[in-house]
CSV table of C-alpha atoms in Angstrom, one decimal:
chain,number,residue,atom,x,y,z
A,1,MET,CA,0.0,0.1,0.2
A,2,VAL,CA,1.2,3.6,-0.9
A,3,ILE,CA,0.2,6.5,1.0
A,4,ALA,CA,0.8,10.3,-0.5
A,5,LEU,CA,-0.6,13.6,1.4
A,6,ASP,CA,-1.1,16.9,-0.7
A,7,MET,CA,-3.1,19.3,-0.7
A,8,ASP,CA,-6.2,20.9,-2.9
A,9,GLU,CA,-5.9,24.3,-5.2
A,10,ARG,CA,-7.5,26.3,-2.6
A,11,PHE,CA,-5.7,25.0,0.7
A,12,GLN,CA,-8.6,23.9,2.3
A,13,HIS,CA,-8.2,20.0,2.7
A,14,MET,CA,-5.5,17.6,2.6
A,15,VAL,CA,-5.4,15.1,0.0
A,16,ILE,CA,-4.7,11.6,1.1
A,17,ILE,CA,-4.6,9.2,-1.4
A,18,LYS,CA,-3.6,5.6,-1.0
A,19,VAL,CA,-3.4,2.6,-3.6
A,20,HIS,CA,-3.4,-1.1,-2.6
A,21,SER,CA,-1.0,-3.8,-4.9
A,22,SER,CA,-4.0,-4.1,-6.3
A,23,LEU,CA,-4.0,-0.6,-7.9
A,24,ASN,CA,-7.0,0.4,-6.6
A,25,GLY,CA,-7.3,3.5,-4.6
A,26,ALA,CA,-9.0,6.7,-2.8
A,27,ILE,CA,-8.8,10.0,-2.6
A,28,ILE,CA,-9.9,10.9,0.8
A,29,LEU,CA,-10.1,15.1,1.9
A,30,TYR,CA,-10.0,16.3,4.9
A,31,ASP,CA,-10.2,19.9,6.4
A,32,CYS,CA,-7.1,20.5,7.2
A,33,ARG,CA,-6.3,24.7,6.9
A,34,GLU,CA,-4.1,24.4,10.1
A,35,PHE,CA,-2.0,21.5,8.5
A,36,PRO,CA,-0.1,23.1,5.1
A,37,THR,CA,1.7,20.9,3.6
A,38,TYR,CA,4.5,23.5,3.2
A,39,ASN,CA,4.8,23.8,6.5
A,40,ILE,CA,5.3,20.2,8.0
A,41,SER,CA,7.5,16.9,8.1
A,42,PRO,CA,5.5,14.1,7.7
A,43,ILE,CA,6.3,10.9,10.0
A,44,TYR,CA,5.7,7.2,9.4
A,45,HIS,CA,6.5,5.8,13.4
A,46,ASN,CA,5.3,2.5,14.3
A,47,GLY,CA,2.9,2.0,12.0
A,48,LEU,CA,1.1,5.4,12.3
A,49,PHE,CA,1.0,8.6,9.9
A,50,TYR,CA,1.8,11.7,12.1
A,51,CYS,CA,2.3,15.7,11.3
A,52,LEU,CA,2.3,18.6,13.5
A,53,SER,CA,0.4,21.7,12.3
A,54,MET,CA,0.9,25.1,12.7
A,55,LYS,CA,-0.6,25.5,15.9
A,56,GLY,CA,1.8,22.3,17.9
A,57,LYS,CA,-1.9,20.1,16.9
A,58,LEU,CA,-0.9,16.9,16.3
A,59,ARG,CA,-2.3,14.6,13.8
A,60,VAL,CA,-2.5,10.8,13.7
A,61,ILE,CA,-3.4,9.2,10.7
A,62,GLU,CA,-4.0,5.2,10.7
A,63,ALA,CA,-4.8,3.4,7.4
A,64,THR,CA,-5.4,-0.2,6.7
A,65,ARG,CA,-6.5,-1.9,3.7
A,66,GLU,CA,-10.0,-1.0,4.6
A,67,LYS,CA,-10.5,2.3,6.1
A,68,ILE,CA,-8.8,5.4,7.0
A,69,ASN,CA,-8.6,6.6,10.6
A,70,LEU,CA,-7.7,10.2,11.4
A,71,LYS,CA,-7.5,12.0,14.8
A,72,GLU,CA,-6.0,14.7,16.7
A,73,ILE,CA,-4.7,15.2,20.0
A,74,GLU,CA,-3.0,18.9,21.2
A,75,GLY,CA,0.7,19.3,20.4
A,76,PRO,CA,3.1,20.5,23.1
A,77,GLN,CA,3.3,24.4,24.2
A,78,ALA,CA,4.9,26.4,21.6
A,79,PRO,CA,8.2,27.9,22.5
A,80,TYR,CA,7.7,31.7,22.3
A,81,ASN,CA,4.6,32.0,20.0
A,82,LYS,CA,2.1,30.7,17.0
A,83,HIS,CA,4.6,31.7,15.0
A,84,PHE,CA,7.3,28.7,15.2
A,85,ASN,CA,8.5,25.2,12.7
A,86,ASN,CA,8.1,22.1,14.2
A,87,PHE,CA,9.5,19.2,12.7
A,88,LEU,CA,8.2,15.7,13.7
A,89,LEU,CA,11.1,12.7,13.8
A,90,GLU,CA,12.7,9.3,15.6
A,91,CYS,CA,15.1,9.2,18.1
A,92,ASP,CA,16.3,5.9,19.8
A,93,GLY,CA,12.5,4.4,18.8
A,94,ASN,CA,10.4,7.8,20.4
A,95,LEU,CA,8.9,10.2,18.3
A,96,LEU,CA,10.2,13.5,18.6
A,97,ALA,CA,8.7,17.2,18.2
A,98,VAL,CA,11.3,19.5,17.3
A,99,LEU,CA,9.8,23.2,17.9
A,100,GLU,CA,11.2,26.5,17.1
A,101,SER,CA,10.7,30.3,17.7
A,102,SER,CA,10.7,32.8,15.4
A,103,PHE,CA,14.0,34.7,15.1
A,104,GLY,CA,16.5,32.7,16.7
A,105,LYS,CA,14.9,33.4,20.9
A,106,GLY,CA,14.7,28.9,21.2
A,107,VAL,CA,13.9,25.6,20.0
A,108,LYS,CA,12.3,23.1,22.5
A,109,VAL,CA,12.2,19.2,22.0
A,110,PHE,CA,9.0,17.5,23.0
A,111,LYS,CA,8.9,13.4,23.1
A,112,LEU,CA,5.3,12.1,23.6
A,113,ASP,CA,4.2,9.6,25.7
A,114,GLU,CA,2.8,7.1,23.5
A,115,SER,CA,0.8,5.4,26.2
A,116,THR,CA,-0.9,8.4,27.2
A,117,MET,CA,-0.3,10.1,23.9
A,118,THR,CA,1.4,13.3,25.8
A,119,TRP,CA,3.4,15.8,25.3
A,120,MET,CA,7.2,15.6,27.5
A,121,LYS,CA,10.0,17.9,27.7
A,122,VAL,CA,13.5,16.9,26.5
A,123,GLU,CA,16.0,18.6,28.2
A,124,SER,CA,18.9,16.6,26.9
A,125,LEU,CA,19.4,14.1,23.7
A,126,LYS,CA,22.6,12.1,25.4
A,127,ASN,CA,24.2,11.1,22.7
A,128,HIS,CA,22.4,11.5,20.0
A,129,MET,CA,22.5,14.4,17.3
A,130,LEU,CA,18.7,15.3,15.4
A,131,PHE,CA,19.2,17.2,11.9
A,132,VAL,CA,15.8,19.1,10.6
A,133,GLY,CA,14.7,20.9,8.1
A,134,LYS,CA,12.7,19.0,4.5
A,135,ALA,CA,14.0,15.8,5.7
A,136,CYS,CA,14.9,15.1,9.5
A,137,PHE,CA,16.6,12.5,11.5
A,138,SER,CA,18.5,11.4,14.2
A,139,THR,CA,21.7,9.8,14.8
A,140,VAL,CA,24.5,8.6,17.4
A,141,ALA,CA,27.4,11.4,17.2
A,142,ASN,CA,30.1,9.5,16.8
A,143,ILE,CA,32.6,12.3,16.8
A,144,PRO,CA,33.0,13.9,20.3
A,145,GLY,CA,31.1,17.7,20.6
A,146,MET,CA,28.5,17.2,18.6
A,147,GLU,CA,25.9,15.4,20.7
A,148,ASN,CA,22.8,16.9,22.1
A,149,LYS,CA,22.7,19.9,18.9
A,150,ILE,CA,20.6,20.4,16.5
A,151,TYR,CA,21.2,20.7,12.9
A,152,PHE,CA,19.9,23.2,10.9
A,153,PRO,CA,19.9,23.5,7.0
A,154,ARG,CA,21.5,27.2,8.2
A,155,PHE,CA,24.9,28.8,7.5
A,156,TYR,CA,26.4,31.8,9.4
A,157,ARG,CA,29.1,32.6,7.1
A,158,GLN,CA,30.6,29.2,6.1
A,159,SER,CA,29.4,27.4,8.4
A,160,VAL,CA,26.5,24.8,9.3
A,161,VAL,CA,24.2,26.4,12.4
A,162,PHE,CA,23.4,24.3,15.3
A,163,TYR,CA,21.4,24.8,18.3
A,164,SER,CA,23.0,23.2,21.7
A,165,LEU,CA,20.6,22.1,24.3
A,166,ASP,CA,24.0,22.2,26.6
A,167,THR,CA,23.6,26.1,26.5
A,168,ASN,CA,20.1,26.8,25.1
A,169,ASN,CA,22.0,29.2,22.2
A,170,TYR,CA,22.1,29.4,19.0
A,171,HIS,CA,26.1,28.5,17.5
A,172,THR,CA,28.5,27.1,15.0
A,173,PHE,CA,31.7,25.3,15.2
A,174,LYS,CA,33.5,28.4,14.6
A,175,ASN,CA,31.6,31.1,15.9
A,176,ASP,CA,30.7,31.3,20.3
A,177,VAL,CA,27.5,32.6,19.6
A,178,VAL,CA,25.2,33.3,16.3
A,179,ASN,CA,24.0,36.6,15.4
A,180,PHE,CA,20.6,35.6,13.6
A,181,ARG,CA,20.5,39.1,11.4
A,182,HIS,CA,23.0,37.0,9.6
A,183,VAL,CA,22.7,33.8,8.6
A,184,LYS,CA,21.6,32.0,5.1
A,185,GLU,CA,18.5,29.3,4.9
A,186,HIS,CA,18.0,27.0,2.6
A,187,LEU,CA,14.5,26.5,2.5
A,188,ASN,CA,14.8,23.6,-0.4
A,189,GLY,CA,18.2,21.8,1.4
A,190,CYS,CA,17.7,18.7,2.6
A,191,TRP,CA,20.0,15.9,4.4
A,192,ILE,CA,20.8,12.9,3.4
A,193,GLN,CA,22.0,10.3,6.1
A,194,PRO,CA,24.8,8.1,4.3
A,195,ARG,CA,24.5,4.3,4.7
A,196,TRP,CA,27.9,3.2,3.6
A,197,HIS,CA,26.9,-0.8,4.1
């Protein structure tokens, strides 16, 4: 089975296209003014699809051969205001939400407790690092000093920008603290995790 998420021409409905191996398909429309596809990073985690709205609501989509179930739960608290970037990704078997405020004011990370479908704040990623953008992933830091950080597709001068959960600030490996007025963002960039086997 293949699932595709898209928007209708008025950007008011999420279009879910479900295609079976027999090429029988279904098109389902859901009201999605809060879930525009340009601002979500959907993820498939433990048999369910998840996407986070701009207001922090989590949409959970369960797609089976027979039907599609959809439910929404309240998301984590936005960092500072309602204008923020959000990213969903899996880290160490857990679903994480990374919420970023506008203009470099801060980042918060939350973990979904799947038994209660509630969010818990994450203070440390321990030895993991997160790469967020159009495509997101996490990995264990094999190089000392790269752990407990969130990497963005942004550059300050010639260096990649990251957010450290140790200092609660944006940095590069060349500069202590990033001046956000001079940051360049690659809007269509994505991270690719190499597999060398």
